[in-house]
PDB file of C-alpha atoms in Angstrom:
ATOM      1  CA  MET Z 263       0.261  -0.149   0.219  1.00  0.00           C
ATOM      2  CA  ASN Z 264       1.314   3.935  -0.835  1.00  0.00           C
ATOM      3  CA  PHE Z 265       0.465   5.774   1.297  1.00  0.00           C
ATOM      4  CA  ARG Z 266      -1.102   8.824   1.041  1.00  0.00           C
ATOM      5  CA  ILE Z 267       0.969  12.052   2.960  1.00  0.00           C
ATOM      6  CA  MET Z 268       0.156  15.629   3.335  1.00  0.00           C
ATOM      7  CA  ILE Z 269       2.506  18.418   5.643  1.00  0.00           C
ATOM      8  CA  VAL Z 270       0.900  21.380   7.023  1.00  0.00           C
ATOM      9  CA  ASP Z 271       3.787  23.769   9.285  1.00  0.00           C
ATOM     10  CA  ASP Z 272       4.229  27.255   8.964  1.00  0.00           C
ATOM     11  CA  ASP Z 273       7.914  26.723   7.933  1.00  0.00           C
ATOM     12  CA  ARG Z 274       8.830  26.011   4.610  1.00  0.00           C
ATOM     13  CA  ALA Z 275      12.336  24.348   5.896  1.00  0.00           C
ATOM     14  CA  VAL Z 276      10.506  22.329   8.251  1.00  0.00           C
ATOM     15  CA  ARG Z 277       8.099  20.857   5.500  1.00  0.00           C
ATOM     16  CA  ARG Z 278      11.056  20.131   3.512  1.00  0.00           C
ATOM     17  CA  ILE Z 279      12.448  18.228   6.768  1.00  0.00           C
ATOM     18  CA  LEU Z 280       9.709  16.042   7.108  1.00  0.00           C
ATOM     19  CA  ALA Z 281       9.606  15.712   3.274  1.00  0.00           C
ATOM     20  CA  GLY Z 282      13.021  14.710   2.891  1.00  0.00           C
ATOM     21  CA  ILE Z 283      12.451  11.845   5.464  1.00  0.00           C
ATOM     22  CA  ILE Z 284       9.475  10.645   4.087  1.00  0.00           C
ATOM     23  CA  GLU Z 285      11.364  10.014   0.546  1.00  0.00           C
ATOM     24  CA  ASN Z 286      14.087   8.862   1.886  1.00  0.00           C
ATOM     25  CA  ASN Z 287      12.480   6.201   4.181  1.00  0.00           C
ATOM     26  CA  ASN Z 288       9.964   5.131   0.977  1.00  0.00           C
ATOM     27  CA  LEU Z 289       6.883   6.106   3.314  1.00  0.00           C
ATOM     28  CA  GLY Z 290       4.289   7.500   1.346  1.00  0.00           C
ATOM     29  CA  GLU Z 291       3.775   9.979  -1.654  1.00  0.00           C
ATOM     30  CA  ILE Z 292       3.886  13.274  -0.181  1.00  0.00           C
ATOM     31  CA  ILE Z 293       0.906  14.996  -2.093  1.00  0.00           C
ATOM     32  CA  GLY Z 294       0.407  18.077  -1.355  1.00  0.00           C
ATOM     33  CA  ASP Z 295       1.513  20.871   1.885  1.00  0.00           C
ATOM     34  CA  SER Z 296       0.733  24.472   3.307  1.00  0.00           C
ATOM     35  CA  GLY Z 297       1.784  26.520   5.479  1.00  0.00           C
ATOM     36  CA  ASP Z 298      -0.936  27.386   6.545  1.00  0.00           C
ATOM     37  CA  GLY Z 299      -4.405  26.733   8.342  1.00  0.00           C
ATOM     38  CA  GLU Z 300      -7.245  27.988   6.439  1.00  0.00           C
ATOM     39  CA  GLU Z 301      -5.569  26.330   3.283  1.00  0.00           C
ATOM     40  CA  ALA Z 302      -4.645  23.146   5.452  1.00  0.00           C
ATOM     41  CA  GLU Z 303      -8.047  22.671   5.347  1.00  0.00           C
ATOM     42  CA  LYS Z 304      -9.227  22.990   2.104  1.00  0.00           C
ATOM     43  CA  LYS Z 305      -6.860  20.879   0.630  1.00  0.00           C
ATOM     44  CA  ILE Z 306      -7.243  18.153   3.300  1.00  0.00           C
ATOM     45  CA  SER Z 307     -11.021  18.003   2.640  1.00  0.00           C
ATOM     46  CA  VAL Z 308     -10.278  17.694  -1.462  1.00  0.00           C
ATOM     47  CA  LEU Z 309      -6.788  15.016  -1.218  1.00  0.00           C
ATOM     48  CA  LYS Z 310      -7.838  13.400   1.388  1.00  0.00           C
ATOM     49  CA  PRO Z 311      -4.459  12.186   2.543  1.00  0.00           C
ATOM     50  CA  ASP Z 312      -3.868   9.192   4.687  1.00  0.00           C
ATOM     51  CA  ILE Z 313      -1.778  10.927   6.615  1.00  0.00           C
ATOM     52  CA  VAL Z 314      -0.973  13.953   7.843  1.00  0.00           C
ATOM     53  CA  LEU Z 315       1.462  15.869   9.368  1.00  0.00           C
ATOM     54  CA  MET Z 316       0.527  19.023  11.698  1.00  0.00           C
ATOM     55  CA  ASP Z 317       2.222  21.655  13.317  1.00  0.00           C
ATOM     56  CA  PHE Z 318       0.009  22.284  15.892  1.00  0.00           C
ATOM     57  CA  LEU Z 319       0.826  27.217  15.526  1.00  0.00           C
ATOM     58  CA  LEU Z 320      -0.444  27.658  12.149  1.00  0.00           C
ATOM     59  CA  PRO Z 321      -1.548  31.245  10.635  1.00  0.00           C
ATOM     60  CA  SER Z 322      -4.606  31.926  10.092  1.00  0.00           C
ATOM     61  CA  LYS Z 323      -6.468  28.333  12.044  1.00  0.00           C
ATOM     62  CA  ASP Z 324      -4.336  26.593  14.068  1.00  0.00           C
ATOM     63  CA  GLY Z 325      -4.237  22.734  13.834  1.00  0.00           C
ATOM     64  CA  LEU Z 326      -6.761  21.451  16.835  1.00  0.00           C
ATOM     65  CA  GLU Z 327      -9.472  23.670  14.767  1.00  0.00           C
ATOM     66  CA  ILE Z 328      -8.398  21.772  11.763  1.00  0.00           C
ATOM     67  CA  ILE Z 329      -8.264  18.543  12.841  1.00  0.00           C
ATOM     68  CA  LYS Z 330     -11.118  19.217  14.515  1.00  0.00           C
ATOM     69  CA  SER Z 331     -13.718  20.177  11.711  1.00  0.00           C
ATOM     70  CA  LEU Z 332     -12.107  17.548   9.649  1.00  0.00           C
ATOM     71  CA  LYS Z 333     -13.367  15.124  12.180  1.00  0.00           C
ATOM     72  CA  LYS Z 334     -16.824  16.591  12.227  1.00  0.00           C
ATOM     73  CA  ARG Z 335     -17.395  16.791   8.773  1.00  0.00           C
ATOM     74  CA  GLY Z 336     -16.551  12.557   8.282  1.00  0.00           C
ATOM     75  CA  VAL Z 337     -12.803  12.654   7.266  1.00  0.00           C
ATOM     76  CA  ASN Z 338     -10.624   9.673   8.370  1.00  0.00           C
ATOM     77  CA  THR Z 339      -7.429  11.299   7.706  1.00  0.00           C
ATOM     78  CA  HIS Z 340      -4.568  10.359  10.281  1.00  0.00           C
ATOM     79  CA  PHE Z 341      -3.048  13.077  12.107  1.00  0.00           C
ATOM     80  CA  ILE Z 342       0.070  13.808  13.803  1.00  0.00           C
ATOM     81  CA  MET Z 343       1.071  16.640  16.084  1.00  0.00           C
ATOM     82  CA  ILE Z 344       4.315  18.138  15.294  1.00  0.00           C
ATOM     83  CA  SER Z 345       4.984  21.316  17.298  1.00  0.00           C
ATOM     84  CA  GLN Z 346       7.563  22.769  19.692  1.00  0.00           C
ATOM     85  CA  VAL Z 347       4.879  23.351  22.260  1.00  0.00           C
ATOM     86  CA  GLU Z 348       4.919  21.566  25.628  1.00  0.00           C
ATOM     87  CA  ASP Z 349       2.244  22.556  27.852  1.00  0.00           C
ATOM     88  CA  GLN Z 350       0.584  19.118  28.899  1.00  0.00           C
ATOM     89  CA  ALA Z 351      -2.670  20.552  28.636  1.00  0.00           C
ATOM     90  CA  MET Z 352      -2.849  21.294  24.940  1.00  0.00           C
ATOM     91  CA  ILE Z 353      -0.818  18.104  24.341  1.00  0.00           C
ATOM     92  CA  SER Z 354      -3.653  16.397  26.167  1.00  0.00           C
ATOM     93  CA  GLN Z 355      -6.486  18.940  23.931  1.00  0.00           C
ATOM     94  CA  ALA Z 356      -4.990  17.369  20.491  1.00  0.00           C
ATOM     95  CA  TYR Z 357      -5.096  13.528  21.228  1.00  0.00           C
ATOM     96  CA  GLN Z 358      -8.597  14.021  22.368  1.00  0.00           C
ATOM     97  CA  ALA Z 359      -8.747  16.051  19.049  1.00  0.00           C
ATOM     98  CA  GLY Z 360      -8.275  12.615  17.530  1.00  0.00           C
ATOM     99  CA  ILE Z 361      -4.168  13.200  16.500  1.00  0.00           C
ATOM    100  CA  GLU Z 362      -2.721   9.434  16.803  1.00  0.00           C
ATOM    101  CA  PHE Z 363       1.018  11.053  18.038  1.00  0.00           C
ATOM    102  CA  PHE Z 364       3.152  13.729  19.307  1.00  0.00           C
ATOM    103  CA  ILE Z 365       6.033  14.608  17.782  1.00  0.00           C
ATOM    104  CA  HIS Z 366       8.562  17.411  19.663  1.00  0.00           C
ATOM    105  CA  LYS Z 367      10.184  20.022  17.821  1.00  0.00           C
ATOM    106  CA  PRO Z 368      13.482  19.719  16.691  1.00  0.00           C
ATOM    107  CA  ILE Z 369      12.444  17.301  14.250  1.00  0.00           C
ATOM    108  CA  ASN Z 370      14.143  13.934  14.947  1.00  0.00           C
ATOM    109  CA  ALA Z 371      14.922  11.743  11.750  1.00  0.00           C
ATOM    110  CA  ILE Z 372      14.613   8.361  13.778  1.00  0.00           C
ATOM    111  CA  GLU Z 373      11.509   9.799  15.893  1.00  0.00           C
ATOM    112  CA  THR Z 374       9.771  10.773  12.239  1.00  0.00           C
ATOM    113  CA  VAL Z 375      10.104   7.451  10.341  1.00  0.00           C
ATOM    114  CA  SER Z 376       9.267   5.151  13.794  1.00  0.00           C
ATOM    115  CA  VAL Z 377       5.937   7.792  14.492  1.00  0.00           C
ATOM    116  CA  ILE Z 378       4.813   7.387  10.785  1.00  0.00           C
ATOM    117  CA  SER Z 379       5.482   3.770  10.765  1.00  0.00           C
ATOM    118  CA  LYS Z 380       2.771   3.078  14.597  1.00  0.00           C
ATOM    119  CA  VAL Z 381       0.102   5.067  12.401  1.00  0.00           C
ATOM    120  CA  GLN Z 382       0.763   2.986   8.380  1.00  0.00           C
ATOM    121  CA  GLU Z 383       0.508  -0.239  10.602  1.00  0.00           C
ATOM    122  CA  ILE Z 384      -2.977   1.322  12.273  1.00  0.00           C
ATOM    123  CA  ILE Z 385      -4.018   1.844   8.698  1.00  0.00           C
ATOM    124  CA  LYS Z 386      -3.288  -1.267   7.582  1.00  0.00           C
ATOM    125  CA  LEU Z 387      -4.937  -3.111  11.069  1.00  0.00           C
ATOM    126  CA  LYS Z 388      -8.222  -1.398   9.939  1.00  0.00           C
TER     127      LYS Z 388
END
């Protein structure tokens, strides 16, 4: 199964790093990216990726709002939150909103590969 992945982060360098990790480890096909919350929500609705790597804090709409909105509309995408946020209450909110995992920045390639692989296993089991 070739997984369709989208990357959402307001930092272009982070998007490039994540894209490199995904491509170098054959984790799937990157079908889109975005640096803006509202644009990301529209793209996810249209492209319906299997997995979205989602930054918590974004311009125009934060990652949590996007995930809640998409889940309410029945979008079946699996979300991995990526952020520098350390606040446990905010991280808990992200899990309650429906994320699968939380990756702390700065990006660690080994952790990223491991987390994406775990989410792919979850998808295969469904």
